Amino acid sequence: MEPIVLSLVIPCYNEGANVPLLLERLASLRGQARGVEFIVVDNGSTDATSPLFLEAAATSSYIRTVRVAKNQGYGFGILCGLRAAKGRYIGWTHADLQTDPADAVRALAILEKERYPEKIFLKGLRHGRPLNDRIFTAGMGIFESLLFMRPLWDINAQPNIFPRALFGAWENPPHDFSLDLYALVTAGRLGYSVRRFPVAFTDRLHGSSNWNVNWRAKLKFIGRTIDFSLKLRARKGI
């Protein structure tokens, strides 16, 4: 069996309609994803996200599954998947196929051309998003960049790929959507070079976002993010 170089975690929460499409896409990548394992996390779903599809994935040598009994947040599901990862590089992306899992395969190819890949945090930079979403993201990026005094743009873009050693250095990572911010800030604090590469961003095929549904939900998200950001900034060494 070939060694696992990259473990990509894909958390699924109530993505019953998307999971079959996701597994089909992962299967189509087999030929070009040598050394990559995909860890599909059923993050406490209550719909048809489906024991059926997750069990089917478990029959594959390169698609593994992790089951979280009760949803405790987006970040919690990712952390469970990362703990199960076997790769030298690890990371995550979303299950809704707005970004292609193939982006992680491209990321691995980029890392393998670097002279010092063990000190690089590689992250997507989204293209093709609606104007309102770009404005919202830019505003949050300006706030976070000023707060942490380092460039922090398109914080929730996918995928996130980094060496396993960085994960081992994390201390009390958040269990919600702030995990993306925490990972970026911690990487910078520990001397990792943050690199970005362009990824296409498309419409969701099924379902809806858990937070990006209207401005009231966005304001709630902003409030939680600012609260976490201020606490993170106050941590020693950040």
XYZ file of N, CA and C in Angstrom:
714
model
N 0.856 -1.207 0.000
C 0.000 0.000 0.000
C 0.883 1.245 0.000
N 0.579 2.205 -0.875
C 1.397 3.400 -0.977
C 1.242 4.277 0.267
N 2.316 4.975 0.666
C 2.238 5.833 1.858
C 1.276 6.992 1.650
N 0.643 7.413 2.724
C -0.293 8.535 2.665
C 0.477 9.831 2.861
N 0.418 10.696 1.876
C 1.121 11.976 1.941
C 0.197 13.074 2.450
N -1.052 13.067 1.991
C -2.012 14.101 2.362
C -3.310 13.478 2.845
N -3.805 13.958 3.981
C -5.122 13.583 4.496
C -6.026 14.808 4.416
N -7.114 14.704 3.656
C -8.057 15.807 3.508
C -9.346 15.470 4.243
N -9.681 16.273 5.243
C -10.893 16.085 6.035
C -12.037 16.860 5.384
N -13.197 16.205 5.270
C -14.378 16.840 4.676
C -15.554 16.638 5.629
N -15.886 17.659 6.442
C -16.982 17.514 7.390
C -18.340 17.671 6.707
N -19.273 16.819 7.069
C -20.623 16.848 6.482
C -21.647 16.977 7.604
N -22.440 18.014 7.565
C -23.533 18.145 8.516
C -24.821 18.384 7.745
N -25.715 17.415 7.798
C -26.989 17.480 7.080
C -26.780 17.807 5.599
N -25.880 17.077 4.986
C -25.564 17.242 3.561
C -26.041 16.023 2.776
N -27.201 15.473 3.177
C -27.685 14.235 2.579
C -27.739 14.253 1.069
N -28.141 15.383 0.483
C -28.252 15.450 -0.976
C -26.902 15.613 -1.648
N -25.928 16.170 -0.919
C -24.616 16.413 -1.513
C -23.640 15.255 -1.350
N -23.822 14.435 -0.308
C -22.851 13.377 -0.023
C -22.667 12.403 -1.187
N -23.734 11.926 -1.831
C -23.513 11.015 -2.971
C -22.687 11.673 -4.079
N -22.951 12.977 -4.335
C -22.194 13.695 -5.362
C -20.743 13.871 -4.931
N -20.547 14.125 -3.645
C -19.192 14.268 -3.117
C -18.416 12.963 -3.283
N -19.026 11.848 -2.897
C -18.334 10.564 -3.011
C -18.043 10.209 -4.463
N -18.971 10.559 -5.334
C -18.737 10.335 -6.762
C -17.545 11.155 -7.247
N -17.455 12.407 -6.780
C -16.330 13.254 -7.183
C -15.019 12.707 -6.632
N -15.018 12.261 -5.385
C -13.799 11.700 -4.802
C -13.344 10.457 -5.560
N -14.312 9.632 -5.960
C -13.977 8.430 -6.723
C -13.336 8.783 -8.058
N -13.802 9.884 -8.660
C -13.273 10.284 -9.964
C -11.843 10.807 -9.870
N -11.406 11.157 -8.646
C -10.066 11.705 -8.456
C -9.024 10.635 -8.187
N -9.456 9.400 -8.095
C -8.547 8.342 -7.660
C -7.274 8.292 -8.495
N -7.397 8.446 -9.789
C -6.228 8.317 -10.649
C -5.185 9.398 -10.441
N -5.633 10.595 -10.064
C -4.704 11.715 -9.903
C -4.373 12.026 -8.454
N -4.988 11.314 -7.526
C -4.816 11.605 -6.104
C -3.977 10.542 -5.404
N -2.881 10.159 -6.015
C -2.004 9.158 -5.411
C -1.402 9.715 -4.118
N -1.457 8.901 -3.080
C -0.930 9.326 -1.796
C -1.871 10.199 -0.994
N -3.129 10.336 -1.464
C -4.116 11.170 -0.774
C -5.210 10.293 -0.186
N -5.557 10.543 1.080
C -6.734 9.908 1.672
C -7.757 10.990 1.975
N -9.026 10.658 1.755
C -10.125 11.573 2.044
C -10.856 11.055 3.276
N -10.991 11.910 4.289
C -11.666 11.529 5.527
C -12.994 12.268 5.586
N -14.072 11.553 5.344
C -15.410 12.139 5.335
C -15.987 12.020 6.748
N -16.280 13.151 7.359
C -16.781 13.185 8.736
C -18.280 13.429 8.728
N -19.037 12.489 9.278
C -20.458 12.734 9.507
C -20.548 13.470 10.836
N -20.727 14.776 10.773
C -20.594 15.641 11.939
C -21.905 15.757 12.719
N -22.421 14.605 13.160
C -23.643 14.600 13.962
C -24.883 14.920 13.175
N -24.924 14.508 11.912
C -26.074 14.827 11.051
C -27.358 14.191 11.568
N -28.462 14.883 11.305
C -29.772 14.370 11.700
C -30.645 14.076 10.492
N -30.100 14.276 9.282
C -30.873 13.993 8.075
C -30.369 12.699 7.453
N -30.434 12.619 6.142
C -30.014 11.404 5.456
C -28.556 11.427 5.037
N -27.743 12.226 5.699
C -26.331 12.311 5.333
C -25.777 10.927 5.402
N -26.309 10.166 6.142
C -26.492 8.853 5.688
C -25.426 7.872 5.979
N -25.786 7.034 6.909
C -25.008 5.832 7.185
C -24.763 5.076 5.894
N -25.728 5.103 4.977
C -25.596 4.345 3.725
C -24.376 4.817 2.949
N -24.265 6.137 2.735
C -23.167 6.645 1.928
C -21.846 6.587 2.681
N -21.893 6.841 3.978
C -20.654 6.808 4.737
C -20.121 5.381 4.843
N -21.004 4.418 4.971
C -20.562 3.030 5.006
C -20.012 2.614 3.645
N -20.636 3.109 2.591
C -20.134 2.800 1.255
C -18.730 3.366 1.082
N -18.502 4.572 1.596
C -17.185 5.183 1.498
C -16.154 4.373 2.262
N -16.579 3.770 3.362
C -15.646 3.023 4.195
C -15.103 1.779 3.496
N -15.743 1.356 2.411
C -15.251 0.187 1.680
C -14.087 0.549 0.764
N -13.785 1.825 0.613
C -12.695 2.272 -0.247
C -11.412 2.387 0.552
N -10.295 2.100 -0.090
C -8.999 2.181 0.590
C -8.528 3.622 0.757
N -9.093 4.557 0.007
C -8.626 5.933 0.082
C -9.698 6.905 0.574
N -10.895 6.389 0.899
C -11.931 7.204 1.532
C -12.246 6.576 2.881
N -11.968 7.329 3.937
C -12.240 6.848 5.284
C -13.360 7.688 5.893
N -13.980 7.170 6.932
C -15.080 7.895 7.557
C -14.879 8.017 9.055
N -15.387 9.108 9.590
C -15.406 9.343 11.025
C -16.824 9.765 11.381
N -17.361 9.217 12.430
C -18.719 9.534 12.852
C -18.701 10.301 14.164
N -19.290 11.497 14.186
C -19.480 12.285 15.400
C -20.931 12.099 15.824
N -21.149 11.593 17.020
C -22.499 11.241 17.444
C -23.422 12.451 17.540
N -22.904 13.554 18.048
C -23.717 14.758 18.230
C -22.946 15.957 17.699
N -23.603 16.781 16.895
C -22.933 17.948 16.330
C -22.529 18.918 17.430
N -21.245 19.250 17.446
C -20.719 20.207 18.417
C -20.002 21.362 17.728
N -20.313 21.546 16.444
C -19.731 22.662 15.715
C -18.923 22.207 14.519
N -18.853 23.104 13.537
C -18.084 22.866 12.316
C -16.636 22.491 12.630
N -16.007 23.291 13.494
C -14.614 23.040 13.827
C -14.412 21.732 14.572
N -15.359 21.369 15.410
C -15.245 20.127 16.174
C -15.170 18.922 15.240
N -16.014 18.915 14.212
C -15.985 17.806 13.256
C -14.653 17.728 12.522
N -14.125 18.890 12.141
C -12.825 18.916 11.459
C -11.742 18.377 12.380
N -11.741 18.814 13.631
C -10.727 18.362 14.579
C -10.773 16.851 14.768
N -11.970 16.287 14.802
C -12.098 14.831 14.914
C -11.471 14.141 13.707
N -11.707 14.707 12.523
C -11.117 14.145 11.321
C -9.607 14.278 11.294
N -9.085 15.423 11.722
C -7.639 15.643 11.735
C -6.936 14.684 12.686
N -7.588 14.362 13.787
C -6.971 13.426 14.734
C -6.862 12.025 14.143
N -7.730 11.714 13.201
C -7.701 10.393 12.568
C -6.787 10.345 11.354
N -6.272 11.499 10.939
C -5.490 11.593 9.705
C -4.139 10.894 9.836
N -3.673 10.344 8.727
C -2.396 9.628 8.694
C -1.339 10.323 7.841
N -1.718 11.333 7.096
C -0.813 11.947 6.140
C 0.269 12.820 6.746
N 1.331 13.060 5.977
C 2.385 13.987 6.376
C 1.853 15.415 6.350
N 0.959 15.676 5.393
C 0.238 16.946 5.327
C -1.224 16.652 5.596
N -1.887 17.581 6.257
C -3.292 17.394 6.595
C -4.040 18.689 6.292
N -5.359 18.616 6.286
C -6.143 19.816 6.042
C -7.602 19.487 5.861
N -8.364 20.485 5.395
C -9.796 20.271 5.231
C -10.362 21.126 4.115
N -11.556 20.739 3.696
C -12.352 21.520 2.760
C -13.816 21.233 3.053
N -14.734 21.916 2.348
C -16.163 21.749 2.594
C -16.759 20.616 1.759
N -17.927 20.155 2.190
C -18.585 19.035 1.520
C -19.587 19.476 0.465
N -19.887 20.779 0.374
C -20.973 21.231 -0.492
C -20.584 21.378 -1.961
N -19.302 21.094 -2.274
C -18.788 21.134 -3.646
C -18.764 22.537 -4.248
N -18.906 23.568 -3.414
C -18.694 24.920 -3.925
C -17.226 25.124 -4.274
N -16.367 24.414 -3.563
C -14.973 24.296 -3.966
C -14.693 22.821 -4.222
N -13.882 22.531 -5.211
C -13.649 21.178 -5.695
C -12.606 20.472 -4.831
N -12.876 19.251 -4.363
C -11.841 18.496 -3.634
C -10.546 18.342 -4.424
N -10.638 18.456 -5.748
C -9.430 18.383 -6.578
C -8.475 19.526 -6.268
N -8.973 20.622 -5.663
C -8.097 21.724 -5.290
C -7.031 21.259 -4.303
N -7.395 20.317 -3.432
C -6.432 19.801 -2.460
C -5.340 18.992 -3.153
N -5.703 18.292 -4.217
C -4.711 17.548 -4.998
C -3.747 18.529 -5.657
N -4.279 19.632 -6.172
C -3.416 20.677 -6.742
C -2.505 21.271 -5.671
N -3.063 21.445 -4.463
C -2.273 22.009 -3.368
C -1.084 21.113 -3.038
N -1.309 19.813 -3.037
C -0.214 18.892 -2.752
C 0.886 19.011 -3.798
N 0.499 19.141 -5.049
C 1.481 19.297 -6.123
C 2.289 20.578 -5.934
N 1.623 21.643 -5.472
C 2.321 22.902 -5.203
C 3.317 22.729 -4.066
N 2.887 22.074 -2.994
C 3.763 21.863 -1.846
C 4.997 21.046 -2.211
N 4.798 20.035 -3.025
C 5.905 19.141 -3.355
C 6.967 19.814 -4.218
N 6.652 20.987 -4.782
C 7.633 21.737 -5.560
C 8.383 22.761 -4.708
N 7.927 22.943 -3.465
C 8.555 23.916 -2.588
C 9.843 23.355 -1.980
N 10.767 24.243 -1.705
C 12.038 23.822 -1.114
C 11.868 23.435 0.354
N 11.027 24.185 1.070
C 10.789 23.900 2.483
C 9.284 23.760 2.742
N 8.675 22.715 2.231
C 7.223 22.559 2.385
C 6.782 22.357 3.829
N 7.709 21.951 4.673
C 7.347 21.697 6.073
C 7.071 22.991 6.840
N 7.301 24.152 6.229
C 7.028 25.426 6.889
C 6.033 26.277 6.103
N 5.163 25.611 5.329
C 4.187 26.336 4.503
C 2.762 25.966 4.895
N 1.931 26.976 5.021
C 0.485 26.807 5.178
C -0.127 27.245 3.856
N -0.768 26.318 3.165
C -1.309 26.597 1.836
C -2.831 26.675 1.898
N -3.377 27.727 1.285
C -4.815 27.970 1.395
C -5.357 28.521 0.088
N -6.582 28.140 -0.247
C -7.214 28.642 -1.453
C -7.556 30.121 -1.364
N -7.770 30.719 -2.516
C -8.238 32.108 -2.621
C -9.376 32.092 -3.633
N -10.590 32.343 -3.177
C -11.780 32.102 -3.984
C -11.990 33.130 -5.093
N -12.436 32.636 -6.242
C -12.814 33.478 -7.375
C -14.219 33.061 -7.828
N -15.017 34.046 -8.245
C -16.351 33.741 -8.746
C -17.460 33.912 -7.733
N -17.188 34.579 -6.608
C -18.212 34.775 -5.582
C -19.083 35.992 -5.898
N -20.318 36.021 -5.394
C -21.183 37.190 -5.573
C -20.564 38.438 -4.943
N -20.902 39.604 -5.497
C -20.324 40.861 -5.035
C -20.576 41.097 -3.545
N -21.815 40.852 -3.070
C -22.125 41.081 -1.660
C -21.235 40.250 -0.751
N -20.999 39.007 -1.135
C -20.147 38.136 -0.319
C -18.702 38.620 -0.340
N -18.248 39.131 -1.491
C -16.880 39.632 -1.575
C -16.693 40.866 -0.689
N -17.708 41.717 -0.656
C -17.644 42.909 0.188
C -17.598 42.506 1.663
N -18.456 41.576 2.039
C -18.487 41.086 3.425
C -17.136 40.501 3.818
N -16.583 39.660 2.950
C -15.302 39.012 3.233
C -14.171 40.029 3.326
N -14.195 41.024 2.426
C -13.159 42.062 2.447
C -13.198 42.847 3.751
N -14.408 43.161 4.216
C -14.542 43.892 5.471
C -13.984 43.118 6.647
N -14.305 41.833 6.713
C -13.778 41.004 7.791
C -12.265 40.871 7.678
N -11.770 40.790 6.447
C -10.329 40.672 6.241
C -9.580 41.908 6.716
N -10.144 43.091 6.440
C -9.514 44.332 6.890
C -9.461 44.378 8.417
N -10.579 44.024 9.050
C -10.619 44.030 10.516
C -9.580 43.077 11.099
N -9.548 41.833 10.606
C -8.629 40.839 11.155
C -7.175 41.204 10.857
N -6.910 41.747 9.684
C -5.540 42.131 9.323
C -5.023 43.232 10.239
N -5.875 44.216 10.537
C -5.475 45.292 11.436
C -5.303 44.780 12.869
N -6.190 43.894 13.284
C -6.137 43.378 14.653
C -4.868 42.569 14.899
N -4.518 41.694 13.941
C -3.371 40.800 14.139
C -2.094 41.306 13.453
N -2.214 42.454 12.750
C -1.065 43.090 12.120
C -0.339 42.153 11.153
N -1.149 41.425 10.380
C -0.618 40.575 9.314
C -1.746 40.386 8.298
N -1.434 40.155 7.028
C -2.494 40.026 6.018
C -3.340 38.774 6.238
N -4.638 38.977 6.380
C -5.581 37.871 6.598
C -6.773 38.083 5.671
N -6.664 37.563 4.444
C -7.700 37.772 3.435
C -8.432 36.476 3.141
N -9.717 36.583 2.826
C -10.540 35.427 2.451
C -10.303 34.278 3.426
N -10.557 34.553 4.684
C -10.187 33.665 5.785
C -10.876 32.310 5.695
N -12.107 32.288 5.207
C -12.849 31.025 5.173
C -12.764 30.308 3.836
N -11.811 30.702 2.998
C -11.608 29.994 1.730
C -11.075 28.590 1.988
N -11.324 27.719 1.051
C -10.884 26.331 1.131
C -10.029 25.996 -0.092
N -9.205 24.965 -0.012
C -8.897 24.146 1.157
C -7.827 24.787 2.030
N -7.616 24.198 3.200
C -6.507 24.535 4.084
C -5.601 23.312 4.140
N -4.333 23.461 3.785
C -3.392 22.346 3.764
C -2.116 22.768 4.494
N -1.617 21.911 5.387
C -0.445 22.278 6.175
C 0.217 21.022 6.750
N 1.473 21.132 7.202
C 2.166 19.975 7.776
C 1.526 19.523 9.087
N 1.591 18.246 9.355
C 1.018 17.687 10.576
C 1.584 18.356 11.831
N 2.857 18.765 11.789
C 3.491 19.364 12.967
C 2.748 20.607 13.441
N 2.167 21.366 12.528
C 1.426 22.561 12.923
C 0.209 22.187 13.761
N -0.496 21.153 13.354
C -1.662 20.695 14.121
C -1.243 20.291 15.533
N -0.073 19.666 15.656
C 0.414 19.249 16.968
C 0.713 20.417 17.896
N 0.881 21.603 17.324
C 1.197 22.788 18.134
C -0.038 23.580 18.532
N -1.215 23.198 18.030
C -2.422 23.942 18.356
C -2.785 23.798 19.835
N -3.281 24.878 20.414
C -3.717 24.872 21.807
C -5.149 25.398 21.894
N -6.053 24.568 22.326
C -7.458 24.941 22.496
C -8.068 25.577 21.247
N -8.007 24.890 20.118
C -8.620 25.438 18.902
C -10.137 25.517 19.044
N -10.785 26.469 18.390
C -12.240 26.626 18.510
C -12.998 25.521 17.794
N -14.229 25.319 18.193
C -15.069 24.256 17.634
C -16.059 24.779 16.600
N -15.960 26.046 16.200
C -16.922 26.606 15.257
C -16.197 27.107 14.004
N -16.818 28.029 13.277
C -16.231 28.530 12.031
C -14.977 29.373 12.254
N -14.676 29.700 13.490
C -13.462 30.449 13.783
C -12.209 29.596 13.617
N -12.379 28.303 13.386
C -11.213 27.436 13.225
C -10.335 27.887 12.054
N -10.941 28.365 10.973
C -10.157 28.837 9.829
C -9.260 30.007 10.237
N -9.813 30.939 10.986
C -9.038 32.081 11.463
C -7.940 31.624 12.416
N -8.293 30.762 13.343
C -7.313 30.264 14.310
C -6.129 29.592 13.603
N -6.412 28.780 12.605
C -5.352 28.069 11.890
C -4.409 29.050 11.199
N -4.972 30.068 10.538
C -4.151 31.060 9.847
C -3.282 31.859 10.822
N -3.884 32.342 11.888
C -3.165 33.165 12.851
C -2.058 32.360 13.532
N -2.374 31.124 13.914
C -1.387 30.290 14.581
C -0.232 29.943 13.647
N -0.545 29.700 12.385
C 0.513 29.416 11.413
C 1.479 30.594 11.321
N 0.945 31.804 11.246
C 1.803 32.988 11.175
C 2.622 33.173 12.432
N 2.009 32.947 13.577
C 2.717 33.109 14.851
C 3.884 32.141 14.968
N 3.725 30.938 14.416
C 4.759 29.920 14.532
C 5.758 29.946 13.377
N 5.686 30.973 12.547
C 6.692 31.150 11.519
C 6.447 30.424 10.219
N 5.220 29.962 10.004
C 4.896 29.325 8.732
C 4.635 30.407 7.675
N 5.025 30.133 6.464
C 4.746 31.031 5.350
C 3.374 30.682 4.780
N 2.466 31.650 4.789
C 1.111 31.420 4.281
C 1.091 31.705 2.783
N 0.788 30.709 1.988
C 0.718 30.855 0.534
C -0.729 30.659 0.086
N -1.138 31.387 -0.932
C -2.488 31.282 -1.471
C -2.425 30.835 -2.923
N -3.449 30.108 -3.344
C -3.556 29.741 -4.754
C -5.020 29.847 -5.172
N -5.285 30.227 -6.421
C -6.661 30.507 -6.859
C -7.510 29.242 -6.960
N -8.759 29.341 -6.482
C -9.715 28.244 -6.615
C -11.045 28.814 -7.106
N -11.728 28.058 -7.924
C -13.052 28.470 -8.413
C -14.087 28.233 -7.321
N -15.039 29.143 -7.195
C -16.107 29.032 -6.206
C -17.431 29.035 -6.948
N -18.213 27.983 -6.786
C -19.466 27.832 -7.530
C -20.663 27.801 -6.587
N -21.859 27.759 -7.151
C -23.080 27.695 -6.352
C -23.232 26.323 -5.712
N -23.875 26.312 -4.542
C -24.241 25.039 -3.920
C -25.241 24.319 -4.817
N -25.061 23.014 -4.941
C -26.012 22.237 -5.729
C -27.270 21.940 -4.931
N -27.094 21.682 -3.633
C -28.233 21.347 -2.770
C -28.041 21.992 -1.406
N -29.150 22.267 -0.725
C -29.084 22.778 0.633
C -28.706 24.246 0.679
N -28.469 24.720 1.906
C -28.116 26.124 2.103
C -27.055 26.235 3.183
N -26.375 27.353 3.191
C -25.354 27.615 4.191
C -25.989 27.702 5.571
N -25.228 27.329 6.606
C -25.731 27.410 7.968
C -25.661 28.823 8.528
N -24.903 29.733 7.851
C -24.799 31.089 8.375
C -25.005 32.161 7.304
N -24.667 31.864 6.073
C -24.730 32.876 5.022
C -26.093 32.847 4.329
N -27.144 33.127 5.122
C -28.500 33.049 4.577
C -29.137 34.426 4.443
N -28.768 35.365 5.327
C -29.290 36.725 5.263
C -28.376 37.607 6.124
N -28.659 38.922 6.117
C -27.786 39.828 6.858
C -27.917 39.671 8.363
N -29.061 39.228 8.834
C -29.201 38.989 10.273
C -28.266 37.857 10.708
N -28.224 36.781 9.918
C -27.321 35.673 10.234
C -25.865 36.113 10.120
N -25.582 36.965 9.122
C -24.211 37.446 8.955
C -23.782 38.311 10.134
N -24.686 39.154 10.622
C -24.353 39.995 11.765
C -24.078 39.151 13.007
N -24.842 38.092 13.169
C -24.605 37.179 14.286
C -23.237 36.519 14.146
N -22.915 36.130 12.918
C -21.610 35.525 12.645
C -20.491 36.523 12.924
N -20.685 37.778 12.514
C -19.689 38.815 12.752
C -19.450 38.998 14.249
N -20.545 39.026 15.017
C -20.416 39.203 16.464
C -19.599 38.097 17.109
N -19.889 36.848 16.734
C -19.139 35.711 17.290
C -17.673 35.775 16.876
N -17.441 36.145 15.611
C -16.075 36.177 15.103
C -15.255 37.259 15.789
N -15.838 38.442 15.973
C -15.118 39.529 16.645
C -14.795 39.145 18.082
N -15.762 38.548 18.759
C -15.540 38.123 20.146
C -14.377 37.134 20.221
N -14.370 36.129 19.319
C -13.275 35.153 19.332
C -11.958 35.814 18.955
N -11.988 36.711 17.968
C -10.767 37.364 17.502
C -10.097 38.144 18.624
N -10.885 38.871 19.406
C -10.318 39.653 20.505
C -9.712 38.738 21.566
N -10.373 37.619 21.825
C -9.825 36.663 22.801
C -8.550 36.017 22.264
N -8.542 35.709 20.959
C -7.363 35.100 20.350
C -6.192 36.088 20.366
N -6.477 37.348 20.073
C -5.431 38.368 20.065
C -4.822 38.528 21.452
N -5.615 38.313 22.492
C -5.139 38.489 23.859
C -4.279 37.315 24.331
N -4.325 36.198 23.601
C -3.503 35.047 24.006
C -2.023 35.389 23.903
N -1.249 34.864 24.784
C 0.186 35.117 24.815
C 0.833 34.680 23.516
N 1.618 35.576 22.934
C 2.405 35.231 21.752
C 1.703 35.414 20.436
N 0.423 35.843 20.440
C -0.306 35.996 19.174
C -0.442 37.480 18.830
